[in-house]
Every structure is written in C-alpha cells, then in structure tokens.
C-alpha cells in the first residue's frame, strides 16, 4: 500500500510502499480517507520534534486523520463506519496508570507513543490499524472534514483545562484573544467567538491575506504584532480575560501574563525551540499573584475531547471549512501539502473517498 513517510537522514515527505497491516485482536482495520498536515508534521520532518519508532529506518507521517472501518475484526465497530483516531498509544503495548484511568494525554515523556509524531507510525497511509477504544465515530455528513476532529480536540481540552482554573469563583469573561492565525488558531477563534463578546487574533500578516479575511468574516479584530506586541494589547485594545497561544513564539508566554486582565487565564500550546532572553521575573511574579492571573500549558487530547470536537465540527459554518482548506492533494503529489506559503492555510492528503 502507499504511505507518506520520512526516512532517517531526510527532511522531506516521501511516497513509500508498505504491506497492508493486519489488525490484532481488539483492533480494527481502517481505510484512510483524508489526513491533515499541520505545524507538528513540519517539526517532525525537520527533526526538531518527535522521533522514529525504535529500530525503524522510516516513520509514516500524519496524526490528523479520518477513515472508514474496513474490517471491524470483532471490535463492535461496523464496517463502513466513519472514525477519527486519537493519537497517543501505550508504549510497547504495555499499559500504565495514565492509560488505565483514561488520561493518556496527561502522561509524561516515555509513558506513551504518538502516531506519526514520536515512536509510532502515523496515519498517512492507505490503511491503518487501531484499537477500537481509540477510534471515535464521525457522522458521514462531516466525513469530508473529519481530519479536523484532532486539531479541534486540542482546543476542546485547552479550553476545558483553562476554564477549570476559574471554577472556584464567579468568573465572567467577555474578551478572548488567539495568538496565531494558522489553521488551529482560526478554528479556535471561531469557537471562542461563539461565547465571548469580543475576540481578537494576533498575527504577522499584511493585508490582503486569506487568514486575515477569515478573521474579518468571523467578526474578530485582527492585531498585527509588528505594530502592537502582545504585552501592549491592554493599552491599544483591552486587557484580555482569556488568551490562547498557538504560535510557539517563546516571548508570548511572558507577554501573555501582561496582556491578561484581572482574574484572566492564558493557555500555552506552542512548542518553541530553546531560546534565551531577559525577563523581569519580579514583575511577572507580581502580575500573576496580585491580579489572580493564571498561565497553564496543555498538549494532546483524548477520547472525550475528540467526542466534543465531533460536535463542534458539525457546527462549523460551510464558508469557514471551504476557506480553511486551501490544498487537497493525492499521495503522488504530496509535496504540495507541505508547501508553506502565505496562501497555504490547511493542506490535506486524500487517499480515498466514501
């Protein structure tokens, strides 16, 4: 079967051939429909994040997938059922306390593998196998965009954890800001715009630009960080009740604290490379303590977040889905999905259709 992978010593996606997998007991065989490409895939290719399966000379890419159950294999799933796979798996097939309690997304390094990212082959193949417990049903009506369930689940978890920090008191947020105008940032911006009075999105793009057009259409305010740095948001616009960071730009973690309003919360999702710079630690500490601010980090997601993401996917407006997906290509022309120009928002590799 055809797969898209990266081989040791290379930094680009390659069309490879592998044998079609056979499901083990408790696993289903899934025929892949579409796989999305995101920033993590680029980091895996460059070697700045993730790692190959032990002893393998290549790794199949892709962690944002949607497919159709080809062989249920006694799992209770039905042939023809559309599903989206979660990403984390048990290391070496051995369970641990995080998987036993249904929280693999909270496991530390070494206590998991991630399909297509670290230690395990991904979903960018004509077929893949997965334990049924890690396959989340997706309605056929949104199967075309089912690859967005995984990124949406990341935001479902981030919001859940951020809001949980405010539960002990009567928190009444009105303003939210997304740092980053990539596909994840734009999806999140739409989600936040449904519940906040005022929303903002920070980027570094000149108009005209397709991502800025989406921000405008959502009804949010676009902020060019070259003109208004994050820590100047309160002076130029307003202090934010909630800030969602999706840039991986290390200074944003500290600027977020300054940009938050009293009782505000910021959530960090970006993964920057090592970067040393000066920070006024005393002022940072005082901002957090004296104004009841909170800053948390989050990574990955699990079944409950995927299920919430499926609900959100069904609510997304058609115009947003159309504008968000800028490239759909087949495995033979996969290079187009990994191009990184200003008019590329969300790229998809299509293996099959319903």
Short mmCIF file of C-alpha atoms in Angstrom, two decimals:
data_model
loop_
_atom_site.label_atom_id
_atom_site.label_comp_id
_atom_site.label_asym_id
_atom_site.label_seq_id
_atom_site.Cartn_x
_atom_site.Cartn_y
_atom_site.Cartn_z
CA UNK A 1 0.00 0.00 0.00
CA UNK A 2 1.02 3.64 -0.44
CA UNK A 3 2.24 5.59 2.57
CA UNK A 4 3.78 9.00 3.10
CA UNK A 5 6.77 8.89 5.39
CA UNK A 6 10.13 10.36 6.25
CA UNK A 7 13.33 8.32 6.25
CA UNK A 8 16.29 8.76 8.54
CA UNK A 9 18.64 11.42 7.23
CA UNK A 10 15.99 13.10 5.07
CA UNK A 11 13.77 16.07 5.84
CA UNK A 12 11.04 15.81 3.23
CA UNK A 13 7.92 13.67 2.77
CA UNK A 14 8.33 10.63 0.54
CA UNK A 15 5.91 8.26 -1.17
CA UNK A 16 6.79 4.78 0.11
CA UNK A 17 5.37 1.27 -0.15
CA UNK A 18 4.50 -0.88 2.87
CA UNK A 19 2.49 -4.03 3.36
CA UNK A 20 -1.16 -3.53 4.26
CA UNK A 21 -1.41 -4.07 8.03
CA UNK A 22 -3.44 -6.83 9.66
CA UNK A 23 -5.37 -5.94 12.81
CA UNK A 24 -4.50 -7.66 16.07
CA UNK A 25 -7.27 -8.81 18.43
CA UNK A 26 -9.12 -5.73 19.69
CA UNK A 27 -8.05 -3.71 16.66
CA UNK A 28 -9.95 -2.65 13.54
CA UNK A 29 -8.56 -2.12 10.07
CA UNK A 30 -9.36 1.39 8.81
CA UNK A 31 -9.31 2.60 5.21
CA UNK A 32 -7.93 6.14 5.24
CA UNK A 33 -9.94 8.93 3.63
CA UNK A 34 -8.01 12.11 4.42
CA UNK A 35 -5.07 13.21 6.58
CA UNK A 36 -4.39 16.84 7.50
CA UNK A 37 -0.95 18.45 7.64
CA UNK A 38 -0.04 20.83 10.45
CA UNK A 39 2.95 22.50 12.07
CA UNK A 40 3.83 19.38 14.06
CA UNK A 41 4.33 17.47 10.81
CA UNK A 42 6.81 20.11 9.67
CA UNK A 43 8.61 19.86 13.02
CA UNK A 44 8.81 16.08 12.69
CA UNK A 45 10.31 16.44 9.20
CA UNK A 46 12.91 18.93 10.40
CA UNK A 47 13.82 16.75 13.38
CA UNK A 48 13.00 19.44 15.94
CA UNK A 49 10.17 17.40 17.47
CA UNK A 50 9.25 13.75 17.78
CA UNK A 51 11.24 10.66 16.88
CA UNK A 52 11.26 7.46 14.81
CA UNK A 53 9.89 4.13 16.01
CA UNK A 54 12.63 2.08 17.65
CA UNK A 55 14.76 0.33 15.05
CA UNK A 56 12.82 1.72 12.07
CA UNK A 57 14.51 3.37 9.09
CA UNK A 58 11.41 5.46 8.40
CA UNK A 59 8.25 6.76 10.02
CA UNK A 60 4.83 7.09 8.43
CA UNK A 61 3.64 10.66 8.95
CA UNK A 62 0.24 12.04 9.87
CA UNK A 63 -1.80 12.35 13.06
CA UNK A 64 -4.92 14.23 11.87
CA UNK A 65 -6.93 11.52 10.15
CA UNK A 66 -10.38 10.32 9.21
CA UNK A 67 -11.16 6.93 7.76
CA UNK A 68 -13.73 4.18 7.28
CA UNK A 69 -13.76 0.88 9.14
CA UNK A 70 -12.78 -1.76 6.60
CA UNK A 71 -12.58 -4.78 8.92
CA UNK A 72 -14.23 -4.48 12.36
CA UNK A 73 -12.43 -7.66 13.46
CA UNK A 74 -14.88 -8.34 16.28
CA UNK A 75 -14.41 -4.94 17.94
CA UNK A 76 -18.07 -3.93 17.94
CA UNK A 77 -17.50 -1.29 15.28
CA UNK A 78 -19.37 -1.61 11.99
CA UNK A 79 -17.92 -1.95 8.52
CA UNK A 80 -18.32 1.35 6.70
CA UNK A 81 -18.40 3.39 9.92
CA UNK A 82 -16.52 6.70 9.70
CA UNK A 83 -13.99 7.21 12.51
CA UNK A 84 -11.24 9.58 13.65
CA UNK A 85 -8.28 8.04 15.54
CA UNK A 86 -6.80 9.54 18.68
CA UNK A 87 -3.02 9.97 18.70
CA UNK A 88 -1.41 8.57 21.86
CA UNK A 89 -0.79 4.87 22.33
CA UNK A 90 0.59 2.61 25.05
CA UNK A 91 4.40 2.36 24.91
CA UNK A 92 5.43 -1.09 23.63
CA UNK A 93 1.80 -2.10 24.01
CA UNK A 94 2.18 -2.03 27.81
CA UNK A 95 -0.42 -0.14 29.80
CA UNK A 96 0.30 2.26 32.66
CA UNK A 97 -1.67 4.29 35.18
CA UNK A 98 -2.42 7.09 32.68
CA UNK A 99 -3.96 4.74 30.14
CA UNK A 100 -5.76 2.73 32.84
CA UNK A 101 -7.55 5.82 34.08
CA UNK A 102 -8.31 7.08 30.56
CA UNK A 103 -5.90 10.02 30.66
CA UNK A 104 -3.04 9.22 28.26
CA UNK A 105 -2.93 12.88 27.28
CA UNK A 106 -1.62 13.62 30.79
CA UNK A 107 1.21 11.08 30.65
CA UNK A 108 4.85 12.26 30.89
CA UNK A 109 7.52 11.61 28.27
CA UNK A 110 8.38 7.95 27.98
CA UNK A 111 4.94 6.79 29.07
CA UNK A 112 3.37 6.94 25.60
CA UNK A 113 3.99 6.95 21.88
CA UNK A 114 2.23 9.25 19.41
CA UNK A 115 1.12 8.07 15.99
CA UNK A 116 3.09 9.90 13.32
CA UNK A 117 4.98 12.01 15.86
CA UNK A 118 7.10 10.03 18.30
CA UNK A 119 7.83 6.33 18.46
CA UNK A 120 4.98 5.07 16.26
CA UNK A 121 3.90 5.15 12.63
CA UNK A 122 1.18 7.63 11.68
CA UNK A 123 -1.99 7.53 9.61
CA UNK A 124 -0.78 8.90 6.27
CA UNK A 125 -1.31 5.54 4.56
CA UNK A 126 -4.00 3.81 2.58
CA UNK A 127 -4.83 1.69 5.62
CA UNK A 128 -4.01 1.69 9.33
CA UNK A 129 -4.98 -0.38 12.36
CA UNK A 130 -6.04 0.89 15.77
CA UNK A 131 -7.59 -0.41 18.98
CA UNK A 132 -11.31 0.29 18.82
CA UNK A 133 -11.13 2.27 22.07
CA UNK A 134 -9.07 4.90 20.25
CA UNK A 135 -11.44 5.30 17.28
CA UNK A 136 -14.11 7.99 17.65
CA UNK A 137 -17.23 7.82 15.43
CA UNK A 138 -17.77 10.71 12.99
CA UNK A 139 -21.09 11.35 11.20
CA UNK A 140 -20.97 10.73 7.45
CA UNK A 141 -22.32 14.25 6.91
CA UNK A 142 -18.96 15.73 8.03
CA UNK A 143 -16.66 12.88 6.96
CA UNK A 144 -15.03 15.12 4.34
CA UNK A 145 -13.68 17.31 7.16
CA UNK A 146 -13.20 14.61 9.77
CA UNK A 147 -9.45 15.20 9.81
CA UNK A 148 -10.23 18.43 11.71
CA UNK A 149 -11.50 16.46 14.70
CA UNK A 150 -7.96 16.05 16.06
CA UNK A 151 -7.00 19.77 16.00
CA UNK A 152 -10.42 20.75 17.30
CA UNK A 153 -9.94 18.27 20.16
CA UNK A 154 -6.73 20.07 21.14
CA UNK A 155 -8.73 23.25 21.71
CA UNK A 156 -11.55 21.40 23.46
CA UNK A 157 -9.02 20.15 26.01
CA UNK A 158 -7.22 23.51 26.29
CA UNK A 159 -10.47 25.35 26.98
CA UNK A 160 -11.64 22.70 29.44
CA UNK A 161 -8.44 22.90 31.48
CA UNK A 162 -8.19 26.68 31.33
CA UNK A 163 -11.77 27.21 32.42
CA UNK A 164 -11.35 24.68 35.24
CA UNK A 165 -8.84 27.05 36.88
CA UNK A 166 -11.57 29.71 37.14
CA UNK A 167 -14.28 27.44 38.54
CA UNK A 168 -13.69 28.33 42.24
CA UNK A 169 -15.10 31.85 41.73
CA UNK A 170 -17.67 33.77 39.70
CA UNK A 171 -15.66 34.37 36.51
CA UNK A 172 -17.49 36.37 33.86
CA UNK A 173 -15.15 36.68 30.85
CA UNK A 174 -16.01 38.97 27.97
CA UNK A 175 -12.84 39.18 25.85
CA UNK A 176 -10.63 36.49 24.31
CA UNK A 177 -7.54 36.62 22.11
CA UNK A 178 -5.90 33.95 19.97
CA UNK A 179 -2.18 34.29 19.33
CA UNK A 180 -1.54 32.81 15.89
CA UNK A 181 -3.55 32.85 12.67
CA UNK A 182 -2.74 29.36 11.41
CA UNK A 183 -5.47 26.78 10.90
CA UNK A 184 -5.63 25.85 14.60
CA UNK A 185 -5.77 29.49 15.62
CA UNK A 186 -8.57 30.23 13.15
CA UNK A 187 -10.64 27.24 14.23
CA UNK A 188 -10.19 28.28 17.85
CA UNK A 189 -11.06 31.88 17.06
CA UNK A 190 -14.41 30.81 15.60
CA UNK A 191 -15.08 28.64 18.67
CA UNK A 192 -14.29 31.47 21.09
CA UNK A 193 -16.33 33.96 19.08
CA UNK A 194 -19.42 31.88 19.83
CA UNK A 195 -19.10 32.53 23.58
CA UNK A 196 -17.20 35.80 24.06
CA UNK A 197 -18.47 39.32 23.46
CA UNK A 198 -15.23 40.46 21.85
CA UNK A 199 -12.48 38.41 20.20
CA UNK A 200 -9.07 39.24 18.76
CA UNK A 201 -6.47 37.38 16.72
CA UNK A 202 -2.77 38.27 16.69
CA UNK A 203 -0.68 37.55 13.61
CA UNK A 204 2.12 38.88 11.43
CA UNK A 205 0.49 39.18 8.01
CA UNK A 206 -0.02 42.12 5.69
CA UNK A 207 -3.39 42.68 4.08
CA UNK A 208 -4.64 41.34 1.73
CA UNK A 209 -4.24 37.90 3.24
CA UNK A 210 -6.61 34.89 3.32
CA UNK A 211 -6.22 34.32 7.06
CA UNK A 212 -6.99 37.96 7.83
CA UNK A 213 -10.04 37.69 5.57
CA UNK A 214 -11.27 34.78 7.70
CA UNK A 215 -10.67 36.77 10.88
CA UNK A 216 -12.75 39.61 9.44
CA UNK A 217 -15.52 37.25 8.36
CA UNK A 218 -15.70 35.73 11.85
CA UNK A 219 -16.19 39.25 13.18
CA UNK A 220 -12.98 39.42 15.21
CA UNK A 221 -10.35 42.14 15.38
CA UNK A 222 -7.04 41.42 13.66
CA UNK A 223 -3.94 42.65 15.52
CA UNK A 224 -0.60 42.85 13.72
CA UNK A 225 2.01 42.06 16.37
CA UNK A 226 4.63 44.03 14.42
CA UNK A 227 2.59 47.12 15.26
CA UNK A 228 1.07 46.04 18.59
CA UNK A 229 3.08 43.47 20.58
CA UNK A 230 1.08 41.14 22.77
CA UNK A 231 2.00 42.91 26.00
CA UNK A 232 0.65 46.18 24.58
CA UNK A 233 -2.82 44.78 23.89
CA UNK A 234 -4.30 46.35 27.06
CA UNK A 235 -3.10 49.83 26.07
CA UNK A 236 -4.17 49.65 22.42
CA UNK A 237 -7.29 47.47 22.68
CA UNK A 238 -8.15 45.99 26.08
CA UNK A 239 -6.86 43.55 28.68
CA UNK A 240 -7.97 40.01 27.87
CA UNK A 241 -9.92 37.60 30.02
CA UNK A 242 -8.65 34.62 28.04
CA UNK A 243 -5.60 34.21 25.82
CA UNK A 244 -4.92 31.12 23.69
CA UNK A 245 -1.33 30.88 22.46
CA UNK A 246 -0.70 28.86 19.30
CA UNK A 247 2.49 30.41 17.93
CA UNK A 248 5.39 28.67 19.62
CA UNK A 249 6.99 32.13 19.93
CA UNK A 250 8.61 31.91 23.37
CA UNK A 251 8.24 35.59 24.42
CA UNK A 252 4.47 35.24 24.03
CA UNK A 253 4.35 33.12 27.17
CA UNK A 254 5.56 36.04 29.26
CA UNK A 255 3.79 38.76 27.27
CA UNK A 256 0.53 36.88 27.81
CA UNK A 257 0.72 37.50 31.56
CA UNK A 258 0.97 41.25 30.96
CA UNK A 259 -1.90 41.18 28.45
CA UNK A 260 -4.33 39.37 30.74
CA UNK A 261 -6.99 41.21 32.70
CA UNK A 262 -7.60 40.76 36.42
CA UNK A 263 -8.51 37.08 37.05
CA UNK A 264 -7.60 36.19 33.47
CA UNK A 265 -6.18 32.90 32.24
CA UNK A 266 -3.76 32.12 29.44
CA UNK A 267 -3.17 28.71 27.89
CA UNK A 268 0.04 27.79 26.05
CA UNK A 269 0.10 25.24 23.22
CA UNK A 270 3.13 26.21 21.11
CA UNK A 271 6.38 24.27 21.38
CA UNK A 272 9.35 26.64 20.87
CA UNK A 273 12.95 25.63 20.45
CA UNK A 274 15.39 26.68 23.21
CA UNK A 275 15.66 30.47 23.35
CA UNK A 276 17.35 32.62 25.98
CA UNK A 277 16.19 36.18 26.61
CA UNK A 278 15.80 38.53 29.57
CA UNK A 279 12.60 38.64 31.59
CA UNK A 280 11.66 40.84 34.54
CA UNK A 281 10.86 37.96 36.86
CA UNK A 282 9.73 40.16 39.73
CA UNK A 283 7.12 41.99 37.66
CA UNK A 284 5.97 38.70 36.13
CA UNK A 285 5.56 37.15 39.57
CA UNK A 286 3.67 40.19 40.89
CA UNK A 287 1.32 40.28 37.89
CA UNK A 288 0.29 36.68 38.48
CA UNK A 289 -0.06 36.94 42.27
CA UNK A 290 -1.55 40.39 42.78
CA UNK A 291 -4.06 40.07 39.93
CA UNK A 292 -5.07 36.43 40.33
CA UNK A 293 -3.83 35.55 36.86
CA UNK A 294 -3.19 32.02 35.67
CA UNK A 295 -0.95 30.55 32.98
CA UNK A 296 -1.18 26.86 32.04
CA UNK A 297 0.23 24.56 29.39
CA UNK A 298 -1.53 21.75 27.56
CA UNK A 299 -0.66 19.11 24.98
CA UNK A 300 -2.54 16.36 23.20
CA UNK A 301 -6.14 15.27 23.93
CA UNK A 302 -8.15 12.10 24.36
CA UNK A 303 -11.47 10.44 23.58
CA UNK A 304 -13.78 12.83 25.46
CA UNK A 305 -12.16 15.81 23.74
CA UNK A 306 -12.49 14.08 20.36
CA UNK A 307 -16.18 13.49 21.05
CA UNK A 308 -16.64 17.18 21.89
CA UNK A 309 -14.71 18.07 18.74
CA UNK A 310 -17.08 16.00 16.60
CA UNK A 311 -19.96 18.09 17.96
CA UNK A 312 -18.07 21.30 17.20
CA UNK A 313 -17.21 20.13 13.68
CA UNK A 314 -20.91 19.73 12.92
CA UNK A 315 -21.49 23.35 13.96
CA UNK A 316 -18.72 24.94 11.85
CA UNK A 317 -20.10 27.07 9.02
CA UNK A 318 -19.53 25.79 5.49
CA UNK A 319 -17.82 29.01 4.39
CA UNK A 320 -15.16 28.57 7.09
CA UNK A 321 -14.43 24.98 6.08
CA UNK A 322 -14.19 25.97 2.42
CA UNK A 323 -11.85 28.89 3.12
CA UNK A 324 -9.72 26.97 5.62
CA UNK A 325 -8.81 24.04 3.35
CA UNK A 326 -6.54 25.51 0.69
CA UNK A 327 -4.88 22.37 -0.69
CA UNK A 328 -6.20 18.87 -1.32
CA UNK A 329 -3.70 16.57 -2.99
CA UNK A 330 -3.13 12.86 -3.60
CA UNK A 331 -0.19 10.83 -2.28
CA UNK A 332 1.62 11.04 -5.61
CA UNK A 333 1.79 14.84 -5.31
CA UNK A 334 2.24 15.08 -1.55
CA UNK A 335 4.85 17.84 -1.80
CA UNK A 336 2.03 20.34 -2.41
CA UNK A 337 0.61 19.56 1.03
CA UNK A 338 3.88 20.51 2.71
CA UNK A 339 4.41 23.83 0.92
CA UNK A 340 4.43 26.67 3.42
CA UNK A 341 3.46 29.83 1.51
CA UNK A 342 1.34 32.70 2.81
CA UNK A 343 -1.74 31.44 0.97
CA UNK A 344 -1.48 27.95 2.47
CA UNK A 345 -3.79 27.56 5.47
CA UNK A 346 -4.79 23.91 5.75
CA UNK A 347 -3.46 21.19 3.45
CA UNK A 348 -4.91 17.70 3.14
CA UNK A 349 -3.65 14.45 1.64
CA UNK A 350 -6.59 12.49 0.21
CA UNK A 351 -6.27 8.74 -0.06
CA UNK A 352 -9.88 7.77 -0.80
CA UNK A 353 -13.48 8.94 -0.55
CA UNK A 354 -16.69 7.45 0.84
#
